[in-house]
PDB file of C-alpha atoms in Angstrom:
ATOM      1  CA  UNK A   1      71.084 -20.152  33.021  1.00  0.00           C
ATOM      2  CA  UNK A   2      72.648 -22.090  36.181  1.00  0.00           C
ATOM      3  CA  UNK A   3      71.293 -21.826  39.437  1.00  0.00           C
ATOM      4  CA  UNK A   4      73.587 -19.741  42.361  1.00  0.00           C
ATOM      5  CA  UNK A   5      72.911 -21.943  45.341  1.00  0.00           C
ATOM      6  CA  UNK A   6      73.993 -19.830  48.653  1.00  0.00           C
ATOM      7  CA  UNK A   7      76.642 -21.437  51.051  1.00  0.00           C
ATOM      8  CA  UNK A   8      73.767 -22.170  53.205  1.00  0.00           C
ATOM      9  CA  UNK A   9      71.730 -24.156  50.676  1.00  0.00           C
ATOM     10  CA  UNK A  10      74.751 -25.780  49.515  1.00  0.00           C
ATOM     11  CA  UNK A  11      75.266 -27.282  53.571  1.00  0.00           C
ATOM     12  CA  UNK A  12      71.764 -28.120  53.471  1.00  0.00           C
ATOM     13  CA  UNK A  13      71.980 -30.241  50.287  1.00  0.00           C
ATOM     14  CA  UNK A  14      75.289 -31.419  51.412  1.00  0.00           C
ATOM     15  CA  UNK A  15      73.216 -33.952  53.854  1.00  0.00           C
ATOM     16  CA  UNK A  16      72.138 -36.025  50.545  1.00  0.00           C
ATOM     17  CA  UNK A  17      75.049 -38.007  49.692  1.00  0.00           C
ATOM     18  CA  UNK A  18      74.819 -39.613  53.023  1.00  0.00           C
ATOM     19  CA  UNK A  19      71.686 -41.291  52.394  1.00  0.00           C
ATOM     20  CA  UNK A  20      70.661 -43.972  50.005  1.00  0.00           C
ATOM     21  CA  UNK A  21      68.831 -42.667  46.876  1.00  0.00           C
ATOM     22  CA  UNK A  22      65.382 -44.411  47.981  1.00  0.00           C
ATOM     23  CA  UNK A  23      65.894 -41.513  50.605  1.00  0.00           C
ATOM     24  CA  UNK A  24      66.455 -38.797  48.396  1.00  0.00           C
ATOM     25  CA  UNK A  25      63.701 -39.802  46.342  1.00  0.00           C
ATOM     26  CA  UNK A  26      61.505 -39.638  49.340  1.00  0.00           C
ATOM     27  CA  UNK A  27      62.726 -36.237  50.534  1.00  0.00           C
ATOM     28  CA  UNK A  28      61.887 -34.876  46.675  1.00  0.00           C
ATOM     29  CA  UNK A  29      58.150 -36.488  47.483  1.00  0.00           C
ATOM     30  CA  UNK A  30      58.184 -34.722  51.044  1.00  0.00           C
ATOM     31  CA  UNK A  31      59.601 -31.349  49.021  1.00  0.00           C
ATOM     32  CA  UNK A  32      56.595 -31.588  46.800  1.00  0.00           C
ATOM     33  CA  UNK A  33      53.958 -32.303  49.465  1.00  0.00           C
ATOM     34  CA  UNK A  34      55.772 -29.394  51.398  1.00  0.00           C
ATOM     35  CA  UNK A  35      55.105 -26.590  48.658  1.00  0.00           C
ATOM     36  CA  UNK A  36      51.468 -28.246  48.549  1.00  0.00           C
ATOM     37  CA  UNK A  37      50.581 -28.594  51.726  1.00  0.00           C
ATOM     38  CA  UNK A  38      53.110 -26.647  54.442  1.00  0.00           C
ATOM     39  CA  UNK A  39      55.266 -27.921  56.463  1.00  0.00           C
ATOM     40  CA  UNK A  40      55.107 -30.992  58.615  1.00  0.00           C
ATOM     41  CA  UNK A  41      57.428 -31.768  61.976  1.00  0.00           C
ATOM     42  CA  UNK A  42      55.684 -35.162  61.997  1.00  0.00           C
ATOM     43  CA  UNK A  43      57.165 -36.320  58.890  1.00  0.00           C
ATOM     44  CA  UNK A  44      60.763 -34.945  59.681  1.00  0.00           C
ATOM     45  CA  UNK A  45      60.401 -36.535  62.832  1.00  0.00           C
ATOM     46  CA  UNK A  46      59.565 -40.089  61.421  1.00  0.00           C
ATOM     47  CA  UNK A  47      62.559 -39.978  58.701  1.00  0.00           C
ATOM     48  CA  UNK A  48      65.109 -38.722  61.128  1.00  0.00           C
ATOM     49  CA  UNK A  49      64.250 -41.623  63.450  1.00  0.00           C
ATOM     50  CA  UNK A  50      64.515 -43.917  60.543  1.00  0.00           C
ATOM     51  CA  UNK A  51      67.933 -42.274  59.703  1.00  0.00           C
ATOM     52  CA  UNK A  52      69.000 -41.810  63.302  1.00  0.00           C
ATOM     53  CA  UNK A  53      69.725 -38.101  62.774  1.00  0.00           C
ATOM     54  CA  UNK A  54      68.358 -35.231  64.119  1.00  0.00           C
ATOM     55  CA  UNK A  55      64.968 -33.471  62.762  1.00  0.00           C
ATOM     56  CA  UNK A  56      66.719 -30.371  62.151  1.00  0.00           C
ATOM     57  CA  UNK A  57      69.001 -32.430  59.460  1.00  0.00           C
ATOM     58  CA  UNK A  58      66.176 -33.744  58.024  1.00  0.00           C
ATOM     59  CA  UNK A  59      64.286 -30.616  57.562  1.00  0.00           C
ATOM     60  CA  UNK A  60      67.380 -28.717  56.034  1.00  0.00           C
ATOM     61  CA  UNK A  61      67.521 -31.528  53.545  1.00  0.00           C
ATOM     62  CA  UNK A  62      64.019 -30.900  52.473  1.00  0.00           C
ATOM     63  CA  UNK A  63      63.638 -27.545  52.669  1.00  0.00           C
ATOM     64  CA  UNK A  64      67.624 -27.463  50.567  1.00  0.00           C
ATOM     65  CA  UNK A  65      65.473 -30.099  47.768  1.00  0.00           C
ATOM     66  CA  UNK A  66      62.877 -27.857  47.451  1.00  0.00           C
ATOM     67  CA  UNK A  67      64.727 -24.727  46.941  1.00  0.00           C
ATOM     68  CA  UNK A  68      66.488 -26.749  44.530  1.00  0.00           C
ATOM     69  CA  UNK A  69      63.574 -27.897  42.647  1.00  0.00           C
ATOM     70  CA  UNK A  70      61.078 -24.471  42.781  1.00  0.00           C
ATOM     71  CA  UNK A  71      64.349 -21.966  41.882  1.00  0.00           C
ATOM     72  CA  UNK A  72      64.965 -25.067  38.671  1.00  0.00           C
ATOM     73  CA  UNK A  73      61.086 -24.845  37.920  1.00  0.00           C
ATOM     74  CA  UNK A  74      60.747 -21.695  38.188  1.00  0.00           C
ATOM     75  CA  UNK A  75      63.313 -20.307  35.714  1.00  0.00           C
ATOM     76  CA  UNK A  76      62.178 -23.609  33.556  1.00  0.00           C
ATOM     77  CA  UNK A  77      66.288 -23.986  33.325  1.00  0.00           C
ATOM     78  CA  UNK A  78      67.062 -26.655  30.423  1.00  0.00           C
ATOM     79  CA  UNK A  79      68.635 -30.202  31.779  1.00  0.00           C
ATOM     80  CA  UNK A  80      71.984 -29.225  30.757  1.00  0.00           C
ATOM     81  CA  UNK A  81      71.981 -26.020  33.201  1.00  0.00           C
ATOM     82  CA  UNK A  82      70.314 -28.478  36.234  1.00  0.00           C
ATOM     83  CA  UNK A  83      73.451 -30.870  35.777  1.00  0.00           C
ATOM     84  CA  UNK A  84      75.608 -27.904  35.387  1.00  0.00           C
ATOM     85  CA  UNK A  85      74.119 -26.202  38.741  1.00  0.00           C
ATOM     86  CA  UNK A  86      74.747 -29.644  40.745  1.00  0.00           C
ATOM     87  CA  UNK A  87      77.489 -30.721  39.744  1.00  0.00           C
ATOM     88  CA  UNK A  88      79.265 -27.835  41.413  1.00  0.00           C
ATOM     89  CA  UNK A  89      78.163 -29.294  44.552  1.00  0.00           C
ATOM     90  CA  UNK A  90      80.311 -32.026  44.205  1.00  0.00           C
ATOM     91  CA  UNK A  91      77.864 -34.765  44.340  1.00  0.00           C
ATOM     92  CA  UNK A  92      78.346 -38.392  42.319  1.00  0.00           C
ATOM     93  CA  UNK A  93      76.832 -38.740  39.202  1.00  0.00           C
ATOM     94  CA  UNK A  94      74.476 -41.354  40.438  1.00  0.00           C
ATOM     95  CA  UNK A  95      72.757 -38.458  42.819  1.00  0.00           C
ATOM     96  CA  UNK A  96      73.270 -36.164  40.256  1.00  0.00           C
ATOM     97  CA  UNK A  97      71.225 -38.014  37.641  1.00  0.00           C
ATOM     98  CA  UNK A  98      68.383 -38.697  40.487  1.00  0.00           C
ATOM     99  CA  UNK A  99      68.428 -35.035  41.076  1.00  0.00           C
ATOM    100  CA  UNK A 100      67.601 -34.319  37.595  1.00  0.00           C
ATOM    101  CA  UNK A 101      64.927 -36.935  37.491  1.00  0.00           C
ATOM    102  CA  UNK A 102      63.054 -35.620  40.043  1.00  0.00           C
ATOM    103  CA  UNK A 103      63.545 -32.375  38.631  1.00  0.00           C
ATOM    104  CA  UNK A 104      62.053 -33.534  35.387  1.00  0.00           C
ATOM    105  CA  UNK A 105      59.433 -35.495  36.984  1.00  0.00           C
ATOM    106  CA  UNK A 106      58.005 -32.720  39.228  1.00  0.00           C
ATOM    107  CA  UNK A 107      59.034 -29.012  37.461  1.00  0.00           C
ATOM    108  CA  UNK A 108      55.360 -28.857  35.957  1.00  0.00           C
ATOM    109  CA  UNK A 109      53.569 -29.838  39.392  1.00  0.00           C
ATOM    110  CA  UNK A 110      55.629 -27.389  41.048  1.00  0.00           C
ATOM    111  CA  UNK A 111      55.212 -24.321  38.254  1.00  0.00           C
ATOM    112  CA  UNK A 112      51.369 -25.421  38.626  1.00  0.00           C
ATOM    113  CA  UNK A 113      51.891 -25.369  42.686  1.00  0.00           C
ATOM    114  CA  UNK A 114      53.966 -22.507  42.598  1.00  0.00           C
ATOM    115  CA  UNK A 115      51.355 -19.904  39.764  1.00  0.00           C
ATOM    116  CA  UNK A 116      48.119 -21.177  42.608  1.00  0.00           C
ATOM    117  CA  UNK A 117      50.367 -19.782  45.363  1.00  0.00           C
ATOM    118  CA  UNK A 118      51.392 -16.558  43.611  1.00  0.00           C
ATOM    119  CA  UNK A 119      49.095 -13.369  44.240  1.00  0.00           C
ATOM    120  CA  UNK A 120      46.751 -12.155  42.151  1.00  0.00           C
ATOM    121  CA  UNK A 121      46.818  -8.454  41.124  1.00  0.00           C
ATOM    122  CA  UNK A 122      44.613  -6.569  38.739  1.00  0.00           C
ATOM    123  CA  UNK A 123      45.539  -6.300  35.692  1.00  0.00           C
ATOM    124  CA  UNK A 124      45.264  -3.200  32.969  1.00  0.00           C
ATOM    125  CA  UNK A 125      42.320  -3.657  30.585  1.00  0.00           C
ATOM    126  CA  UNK A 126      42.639  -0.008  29.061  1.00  0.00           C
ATOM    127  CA  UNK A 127      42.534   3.452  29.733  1.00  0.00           C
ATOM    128  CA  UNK A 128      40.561   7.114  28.780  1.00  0.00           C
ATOM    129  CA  UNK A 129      41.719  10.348  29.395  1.00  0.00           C
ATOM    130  CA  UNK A 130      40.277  14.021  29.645  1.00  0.00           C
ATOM    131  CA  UNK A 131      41.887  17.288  29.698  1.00  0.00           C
ATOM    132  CA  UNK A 132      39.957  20.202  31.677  1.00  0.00           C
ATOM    133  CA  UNK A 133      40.478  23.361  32.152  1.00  0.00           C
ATOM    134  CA  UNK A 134      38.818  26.152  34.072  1.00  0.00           C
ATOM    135  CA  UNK A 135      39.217  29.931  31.962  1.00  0.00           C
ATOM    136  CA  UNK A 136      37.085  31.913  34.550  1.00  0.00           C
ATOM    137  CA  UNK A 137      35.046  31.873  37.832  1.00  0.00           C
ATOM    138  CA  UNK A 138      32.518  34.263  38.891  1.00  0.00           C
ATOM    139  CA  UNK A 139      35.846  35.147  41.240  1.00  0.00           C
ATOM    140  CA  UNK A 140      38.358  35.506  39.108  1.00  0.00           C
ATOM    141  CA  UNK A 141      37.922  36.165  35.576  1.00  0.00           C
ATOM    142  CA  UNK A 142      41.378  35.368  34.527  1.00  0.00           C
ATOM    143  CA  UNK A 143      42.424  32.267  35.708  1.00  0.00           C
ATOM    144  CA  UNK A 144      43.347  28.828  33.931  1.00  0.00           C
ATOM    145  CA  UNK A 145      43.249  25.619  35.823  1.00  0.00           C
ATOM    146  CA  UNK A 146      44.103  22.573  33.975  1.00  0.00           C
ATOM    147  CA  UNK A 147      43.036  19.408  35.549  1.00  0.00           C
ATOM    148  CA  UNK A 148      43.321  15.647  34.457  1.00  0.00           C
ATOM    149  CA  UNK A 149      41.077  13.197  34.252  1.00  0.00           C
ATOM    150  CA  UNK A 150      42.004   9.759  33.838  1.00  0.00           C
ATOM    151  CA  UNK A 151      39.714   6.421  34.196  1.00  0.00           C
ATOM    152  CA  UNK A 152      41.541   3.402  34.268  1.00  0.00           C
ATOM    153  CA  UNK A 153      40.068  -0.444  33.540  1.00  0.00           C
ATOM    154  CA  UNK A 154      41.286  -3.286  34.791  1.00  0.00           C
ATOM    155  CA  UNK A 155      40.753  -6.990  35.454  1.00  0.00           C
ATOM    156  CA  UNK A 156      40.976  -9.431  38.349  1.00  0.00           C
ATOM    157  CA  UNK A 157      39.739 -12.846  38.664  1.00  0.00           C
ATOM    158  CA  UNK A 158      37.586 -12.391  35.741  1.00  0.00           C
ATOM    159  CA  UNK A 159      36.284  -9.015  37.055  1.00  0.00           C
ATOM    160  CA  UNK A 160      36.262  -5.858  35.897  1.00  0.00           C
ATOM    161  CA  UNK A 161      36.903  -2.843  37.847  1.00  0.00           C
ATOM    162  CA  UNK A 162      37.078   1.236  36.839  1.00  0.00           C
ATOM    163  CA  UNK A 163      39.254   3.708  38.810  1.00  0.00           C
ATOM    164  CA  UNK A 164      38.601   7.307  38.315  1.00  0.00           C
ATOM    165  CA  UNK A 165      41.425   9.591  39.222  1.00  0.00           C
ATOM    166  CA  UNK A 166      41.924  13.122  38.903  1.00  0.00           C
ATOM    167  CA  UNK A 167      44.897  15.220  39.688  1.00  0.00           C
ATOM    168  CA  UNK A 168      46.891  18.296  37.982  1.00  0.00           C
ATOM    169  CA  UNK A 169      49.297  18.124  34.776  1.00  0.00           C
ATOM    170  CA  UNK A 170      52.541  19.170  37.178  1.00  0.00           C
ATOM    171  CA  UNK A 171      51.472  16.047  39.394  1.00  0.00           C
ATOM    172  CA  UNK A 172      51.296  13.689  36.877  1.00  0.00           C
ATOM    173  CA  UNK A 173      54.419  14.772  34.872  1.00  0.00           C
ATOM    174  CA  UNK A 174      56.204  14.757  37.739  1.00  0.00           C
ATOM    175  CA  UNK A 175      54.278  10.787  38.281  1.00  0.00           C
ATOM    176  CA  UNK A 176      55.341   9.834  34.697  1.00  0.00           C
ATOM    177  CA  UNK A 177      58.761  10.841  35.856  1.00  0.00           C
ATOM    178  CA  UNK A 178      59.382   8.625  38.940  1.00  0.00           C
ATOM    179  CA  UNK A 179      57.829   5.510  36.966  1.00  0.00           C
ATOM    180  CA  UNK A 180      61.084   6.225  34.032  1.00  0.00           C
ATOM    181  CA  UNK A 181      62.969   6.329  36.803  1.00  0.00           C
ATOM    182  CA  UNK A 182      61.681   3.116  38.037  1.00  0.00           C
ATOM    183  CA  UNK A 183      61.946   1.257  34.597  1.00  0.00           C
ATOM    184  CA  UNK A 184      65.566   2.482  34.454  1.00  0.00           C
ATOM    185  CA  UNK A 185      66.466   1.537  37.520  1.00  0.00           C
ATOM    186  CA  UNK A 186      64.708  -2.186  36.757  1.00  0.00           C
ATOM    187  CA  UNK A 187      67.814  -2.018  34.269  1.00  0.00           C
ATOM    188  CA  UNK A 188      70.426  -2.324  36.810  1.00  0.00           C
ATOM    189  CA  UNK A 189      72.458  -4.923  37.495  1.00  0.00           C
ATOM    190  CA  UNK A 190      71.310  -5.010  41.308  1.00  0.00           C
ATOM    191  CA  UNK A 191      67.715  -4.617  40.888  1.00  0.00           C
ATOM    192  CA  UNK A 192      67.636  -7.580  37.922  1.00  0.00           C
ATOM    193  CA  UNK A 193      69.897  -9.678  40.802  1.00  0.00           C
ATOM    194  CA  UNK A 194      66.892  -8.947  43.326  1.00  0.00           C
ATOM    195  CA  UNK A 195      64.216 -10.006  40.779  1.00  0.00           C
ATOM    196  CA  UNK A 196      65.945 -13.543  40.197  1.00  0.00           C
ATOM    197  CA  UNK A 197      65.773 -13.812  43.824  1.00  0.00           C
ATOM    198  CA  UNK A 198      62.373 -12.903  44.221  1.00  0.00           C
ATOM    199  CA  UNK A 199      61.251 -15.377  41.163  1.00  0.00           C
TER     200      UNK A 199
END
């Protein structure tokens, strides 16, 4: 699978080649220490003197890098796809090869980095069910009113937690319904596009 790089992250990387490859090295430790710890002006600030460029140069590098490096870690793409994905940014093959060492060097720091950062959602445990329905009231002697019952376990951080919802067969029918429709629409080209993205 080989990375699509935007136009924009493409002119950020583009600053790379015209720095020595202690530099880029650097920038992939900054990269790093910037999905760990934030951003920092102060360090931008302190290279771009030492390169005699402007902060904003400096920062696009890094913050190009780590795109670079978190989309690569994150899809856990094989060496082959990493050279593939730079080398269409027309970088020499001595940057290309430092690329893919710090790629190497850092994907399982950054995976670690990057599962600590990601939310965390309850998860289904398991689920009962009951059917009710009401034949007769003191009221009405003739009536039937179905009603589900549903009780739903699930986990989160270790902890588990019981929903208990209750609604009629026609509403959740018509709930089954819109959650197909959301799996099928999960098959489409454009919503598997956004879910790359969001990865």
């Amino acid at each position: 699978m080989l990375l699509d790089l935007s136009e924009e992250h493409k002119e950020h990387l583009a600053f790379l080649p015209q720095v020595d490859s202690t530099v880029v090295a650097e920038f992939g430790r900054i990269a790093v220490e910037f999905l760990r710890r934030g951003s920092n002006p102060k360090i931008y600030e302190g290279a771009a003197r030492k390169l005699s460029v402007s902060s904003d140069t400096v920062q696009h590098g890094v913050e190009g890098l780590t795109y670079l490096l978190t989309e690569s870690s994150k899809l856990m793409i094989s060496e082959l796809d990493f050279q593939d994905s730079v080398f269409v940014l027309g970088f020499s093959e001595e940057l290309n090869k430092l690329l893919l060492q710090l790629y190497l060097d850092n994907r399982k720091e950054i995976r670690t980095i990057l599962s600590e950062l990601a939310p965390d959602l309850p998860s289904y445990h398991s689920l009962e069910w009951r059917l009710d329905v009401q034949l007769a009231s003191r009221s009405l002697r003739q009536q039937i009113k179905p009603s589900v019952t549903i009780k739903l376990h699930l986990n989160q951080n270790g902890d588990h937690s019981t929903k208990v919802l209750q609604t009629d067969p026609a509403t959740l029918l018509h709930l089954v319904q819109q959650l197909e429709q959301a799996l099928e629409e999960m098959k489409t080209n454009h919503c598997r596009r956004v879910v790359r993205n969001i990865k």
